[in-house]
Structures are given as structure tokens and as C-alpha cells.
């Protein structure tokens, strides 16, 4: 299915399936896959939690913005972004201007279920996880919508089905 597509940037909250869908999508489209969190960990040699603990959210977001700035220049990629990548106006502009932005939507119910056993997510190391997810959704959803070229709901849907919907949309453009 070799087709020449613009870079594809997946945005959305944690637990939406950006990494899983991104890997499958990249494979189907014969593109390279990148994940901003994995790239940050590779570059720093430490995990995201450590960066949050030592540098705080602001330090992490600066690293994330630098990774996005580098990766949008790489041709033929599918990029899974972190849930908060869109908090940076610069990152939003870079994503919007350098490829196709696909917003993977997930309901709070499914997001909660998909992240219930996640200890790697620094923002969920709290006692009131549901309240945190609601707050993050209210804060971030307008920013996801601001730059999205296409939206896909991932609730109760397999990685393959979500990826196929994205591929069909890309081919219909």
C-alpha cells in the first residue's frame, strides 16, 4: 500500500491509543514511526517520570517542544505525540504546518480504564485520577480541536479499525 503521504501527527489524551495506532499505521503506510515520549527518553537516557520529578512539567515540555521541532522536519513519518504536547503554542503550530494532524478521541470512561494500571504517567500519580483526567480533558480538548485535520473516536475500536479509518480518510483527500 505504498502511498506518498504527508507526515501524520497523532494527537489526543493519554490512553487514546496514539502509540499503538501510530505503529500500525506507519507499518501499513510504509512510513517510519516515532513517539515523542520514547524520543525524549532516548535522548536523555532517563524515563519521563524522572524528568518530571527533577525538571518539573515545564522542563519536560521544553524537551518535548525541541523533539517536536526536530521530528516535524523528518520526512515520511507517523508521530505519536504526548497528551500535553499541544499545550505549547509553538508545538501546535509546528504540527499544524508540517503535516496532517489526526486527533484520536477517547471518552473519559475508556481513558480511565486504559490508564488504570499505568504507573509510567507522571500526571496520574495522584489519588484523584478521575478528577485529574476531567481537568486535563477540559484544558486540552479545545487545543486538540484547534489543530485537528481529522478526528477518530477510539472507544471500543481496535487499532486496525482506527488505522483503517485514518487511511481511508487520507486516501479520500
mmCIF file of C-alpha atoms in Angstrom:
data_model
loop_
_atom_site.group_PDB
_atom_site.id
_atom_site.type_symbol
_atom_site.label_atom_id
_atom_site.label_comp_id
_atom_site.label_asym_id
_atom_site.label_seq_id
_atom_site.Cartn_x
_atom_site.Cartn_y
_atom_site.Cartn_z
ATOM 1 C CA UNK A 1 0.000 0.000 0.000
ATOM 2 C CA UNK A 2 2.934 2.317 -0.684
ATOM 3 C CA UNK A 3 1.487 5.802 -0.972
ATOM 4 C CA UNK A 4 3.118 9.143 -0.506
ATOM 5 C CA UNK A 5 1.500 10.923 2.392
ATOM 6 C CA UNK A 6 2.416 13.998 4.296
ATOM 7 C CA UNK A 7 3.739 13.321 7.732
ATOM 8 C CA UNK A 8 0.967 12.180 10.064
ATOM 9 C CA UNK A 9 0.868 13.545 13.597
ATOM 10 C CA UNK A 10 -1.360 11.808 16.139
ATOM 11 C CA UNK A 11 -2.646 13.941 18.986
ATOM 12 C CA UNK A 12 -5.030 13.227 21.830
ATOM 13 C CA UNK A 13 -5.133 12.405 25.511
ATOM 14 C CA UNK A 14 -3.196 9.643 27.223
ATOM 15 C CA UNK A 15 -4.893 6.320 26.699
ATOM 16 C CA UNK A 16 -6.348 7.271 23.313
ATOM 17 C CA UNK A 17 -4.092 4.764 21.532
ATOM 18 C CA UNK A 18 -1.682 7.123 19.763
ATOM 19 C CA UNK A 19 1.357 4.857 20.061
ATOM 20 C CA UNK A 20 -0.466 1.637 19.187
ATOM 21 C CA UNK A 21 -2.369 3.167 16.279
ATOM 22 C CA UNK A 22 0.745 5.043 15.153
ATOM 23 C CA UNK A 23 2.893 1.909 14.928
ATOM 24 C CA UNK A 24 0.226 0.032 12.989
ATOM 25 C CA UNK A 25 -0.483 2.996 10.710
ATOM 26 C CA UNK A 26 3.206 3.529 9.953
ATOM 27 C CA UNK A 27 3.582 -0.142 9.099
ATOM 28 C CA UNK A 28 0.573 -0.109 6.774
ATOM 29 C CA UNK A 29 1.692 3.075 5.011
ATOM 30 C CA UNK A 30 5.389 2.099 4.912
ATOM 31 C CA UNK A 31 6.341 5.147 6.941
ATOM 32 C CA UNK A 32 8.678 5.481 9.910
ATOM 33 C CA UNK A 33 7.176 5.668 13.401
ATOM 34 C CA UNK A 34 8.264 7.998 16.185
ATOM 35 C CA UNK A 35 6.849 8.615 19.647
ATOM 36 C CA UNK A 36 7.756 11.893 21.359
ATOM 37 C CA UNK A 37 7.999 10.291 24.806
ATOM 38 C CA UNK A 38 10.253 7.493 23.539
ATOM 39 C CA UNK A 39 12.408 10.025 21.705
ATOM 40 C CA UNK A 40 12.802 12.136 24.855
ATOM 41 C CA UNK A 41 13.774 9.039 26.846
ATOM 42 C CA UNK A 42 16.291 8.006 24.177
ATOM 43 C CA UNK A 43 17.860 11.462 24.068
ATOM 44 C CA UNK A 44 18.076 11.894 27.835
ATOM 45 C CA UNK A 45 18.757 8.312 28.880
ATOM 46 C CA UNK A 46 16.111 8.537 31.620
ATOM 47 C CA UNK A 47 12.395 7.915 31.787
ATOM 48 C CA UNK A 48 9.705 10.566 31.582
ATOM 49 C CA UNK A 49 8.858 10.212 35.277
ATOM 50 C CA UNK A 50 12.417 11.083 36.255
ATOM 51 C CA UNK A 51 12.345 14.195 34.054
ATOM 52 C CA UNK A 52 9.052 15.305 35.638
ATOM 53 C CA UNK A 53 10.471 14.656 39.126
ATOM 54 C CA UNK A 54 13.702 16.552 38.519
ATOM 55 C CA UNK A 55 12.772 19.241 35.994
ATOM 56 C CA UNK A 56 9.033 19.510 36.552
ATOM 57 C CA UNK A 57 6.377 19.783 33.879
ATOM 58 C CA UNK A 58 7.955 22.943 32.434
ATOM 59 C CA UNK A 59 11.319 21.254 31.932
ATOM 60 C CA UNK A 60 9.653 18.272 30.311
ATOM 61 C CA UNK A 61 7.570 20.483 27.991
ATOM 62 C CA UNK A 62 10.725 22.305 26.809
ATOM 63 C CA UNK A 63 12.315 18.971 25.921
ATOM 64 C CA UNK A 64 9.108 17.866 24.213
ATOM 65 C CA UNK A 65 8.939 21.058 22.163
ATOM 66 C CA UNK A 66 12.536 20.547 20.991
ATOM 67 C CA UNK A 67 11.764 16.952 19.964
ATOM 68 C CA UNK A 68 8.667 18.055 18.024
ATOM 69 C CA UNK A 69 10.690 20.795 16.288
ATOM 70 C CA UNK A 70 13.241 18.188 15.183
ATOM 71 C CA UNK A 71 10.829 15.438 14.180
ATOM 72 C CA UNK A 72 8.462 17.532 12.043
ATOM 73 C CA UNK A 73 11.413 18.007 9.660
ATOM 74 C CA UNK A 74 11.905 14.247 9.216
ATOM 75 C CA UNK A 75 10.112 13.043 6.051
ATOM 76 C CA UNK A 76 7.697 10.145 5.794
ATOM 77 C CA UNK A 77 6.826 9.681 9.468
ATOM 78 C CA UNK A 78 3.918 8.935 11.722
ATOM 79 C CA UNK A 79 4.438 10.703 15.051
ATOM 80 C CA UNK A 80 2.590 9.830 18.242
ATOM 81 C CA UNK A 81 2.708 12.900 20.475
ATOM 82 C CA UNK A 82 2.325 13.086 24.219
ATOM 83 C CA UNK A 83 -1.076 14.101 25.519
ATOM 84 C CA UNK A 84 0.213 17.506 26.589
ATOM 85 C CA UNK A 85 2.279 18.301 23.509
ATOM 86 C CA UNK A 86 -0.472 20.648 22.331
ATOM 87 C CA UNK A 87 -0.043 22.848 25.416
ATOM 88 C CA UNK A 88 2.821 24.551 23.592
ATOM 89 C CA UNK A 89 1.622 27.082 21.014
ATOM 90 C CA UNK A 90 4.892 26.503 19.157
ATOM 91 C CA UNK A 91 4.357 22.735 19.034
ATOM 92 C CA UNK A 92 0.768 23.207 17.846
ATOM 93 C CA UNK A 93 1.985 25.469 15.022
ATOM 94 C CA UNK A 94 4.767 23.058 14.055
ATOM 95 C CA UNK A 95 2.397 20.096 13.888
ATOM 96 C CA UNK A 96 -0.291 22.023 12.027
ATOM 97 C CA UNK A 97 2.163 23.427 9.463
ATOM 98 C CA UNK A 98 4.243 20.312 8.752
ATOM 99 C CA UNK A 99 1.759 17.517 8.214
ATOM 100 C CA UNK A 100 -1.671 16.086 8.774
ATOM 101 C CA UNK A 101 -2.932 16.184 12.354
ATOM 102 C CA UNK A 102 -5.225 13.366 13.468
ATOM 103 C CA UNK A 103 -6.973 13.717 16.819
ATOM 104 C CA UNK A 104 -7.592 10.355 18.483
ATOM 105 C CA UNK A 105 -10.545 10.965 20.763
ATOM 106 C CA UNK A 106 -11.359 8.789 23.758
ATOM 107 C CA UNK A 107 -14.153 9.104 26.305
ATOM 108 C CA UNK A 108 -13.255 9.659 29.951
ATOM 109 C CA UNK A 109 -14.663 6.211 30.725
ATOM 110 C CA UNK A 110 -12.343 4.424 28.301
ATOM 111 C CA UNK A 111 -9.412 6.670 29.098
ATOM 112 C CA UNK A 112 -9.780 5.800 32.772
ATOM 113 C CA UNK A 113 -9.974 2.080 32.005
ATOM 114 C CA UNK A 114 -6.969 2.175 29.659
ATOM 115 C CA UNK A 115 -4.760 4.050 32.121
ATOM 116 C CA UNK A 116 -5.883 2.404 35.370
ATOM 117 C CA UNK A 117 -2.674 0.390 35.809
ATOM 118 C CA UNK A 118 -0.322 2.997 34.386
ATOM 119 C CA UNK A 119 2.455 3.956 36.753
ATOM 120 C CA UNK A 120 4.616 5.475 33.995
ATOM 121 C CA UNK A 121 2.356 8.503 33.523
ATOM 122 C CA UNK A 122 3.521 11.239 35.894
ATOM 123 C CA UNK A 123 0.268 13.200 35.758
ATOM 124 C CA UNK A 124 -1.654 10.176 37.017
ATOM 125 C CA UNK A 125 0.473 9.637 40.113
ATOM 126 C CA UNK A 126 -2.316 11.176 42.158
ATOM 127 C CA UNK A 127 -5.075 9.873 44.399
ATOM 128 C CA UNK A 128 -7.849 11.587 42.420
ATOM 129 C CA UNK A 129 -7.138 10.178 38.947
ATOM 130 C CA UNK A 130 -10.673 10.672 37.614
ATOM 131 C CA UNK A 131 -10.689 14.311 38.662
ATOM 132 C CA UNK A 132 -7.278 14.779 37.031
ATOM 133 C CA UNK A 133 -8.470 13.220 33.752
ATOM 134 C CA UNK A 134 -11.527 15.510 33.713
ATOM 135 C CA UNK A 135 -9.372 18.579 34.344
ATOM 136 C CA UNK A 136 -6.903 17.584 31.615
ATOM 137 C CA UNK A 137 -9.736 16.990 29.145
ATOM 138 C CA UNK A 138 -11.305 20.398 29.842
ATOM 139 C CA UNK A 139 -7.946 22.117 29.470
ATOM 140 C CA UNK A 140 -6.698 20.286 26.392
ATOM 141 C CA UNK A 141 -9.708 19.381 24.235
ATOM 142 C CA UNK A 142 -10.047 22.887 22.709
ATOM 143 C CA UNK A 143 -6.348 22.755 21.760
ATOM 144 C CA UNK A 144 -6.698 19.324 20.130
ATOM 145 C CA UNK A 145 -9.682 20.591 18.150
ATOM 146 C CA UNK A 146 -7.814 23.765 17.158
ATOM 147 C CA UNK A 147 -5.243 21.903 15.051
ATOM 148 C CA UNK A 148 -7.002 18.649 14.119
ATOM 149 C CA UNK A 149 -7.466 17.936 10.421
ATOM 150 C CA UNK A 150 -9.360 14.727 11.206
ATOM 151 C CA UNK A 151 -10.881 13.154 14.322
ATOM 152 C CA UNK A 152 -11.344 9.478 15.167
ATOM 153 C CA UNK A 153 -13.080 8.058 18.231
ATOM 154 C CA UNK A 154 -11.120 5.105 19.628
ATOM 155 C CA UNK A 155 -13.618 3.809 22.234
ATOM 156 C CA UNK A 156 -14.375 0.088 21.756
ATOM 157 C CA UNK A 157 -12.429 0.027 18.484
ATOM 158 C CA UNK A 158 -9.381 -1.999 17.559
ATOM 159 C CA UNK A 159 -6.096 -0.466 16.476
ATOM 160 C CA UNK A 160 -6.661 -1.901 12.995
ATOM 161 C CA UNK A 161 -10.134 -0.376 12.621
ATOM 162 C CA UNK A 162 -8.955 3.052 13.805
ATOM 163 C CA UNK A 163 -5.935 2.943 11.484
ATOM 164 C CA UNK A 164 -8.092 1.859 8.541
ATOM 165 C CA UNK A 165 -10.413 4.807 9.149
ATOM 166 C CA UNK A 166 -7.419 7.151 9.055
ATOM 167 C CA UNK A 167 -6.065 5.508 5.882
ATOM 168 C CA UNK A 168 -9.462 5.776 4.188
ATOM 169 C CA UNK A 169 -9.657 9.453 5.098
ATOM 170 C CA UNK A 170 -6.112 10.077 3.795
ATOM 171 C CA UNK A 171 -6.888 8.344 0.517
ATOM 172 C CA UNK A 172 -10.117 10.294 0.051
ATOM 173 C CA UNK A 173 -8.361 13.672 0.311
#
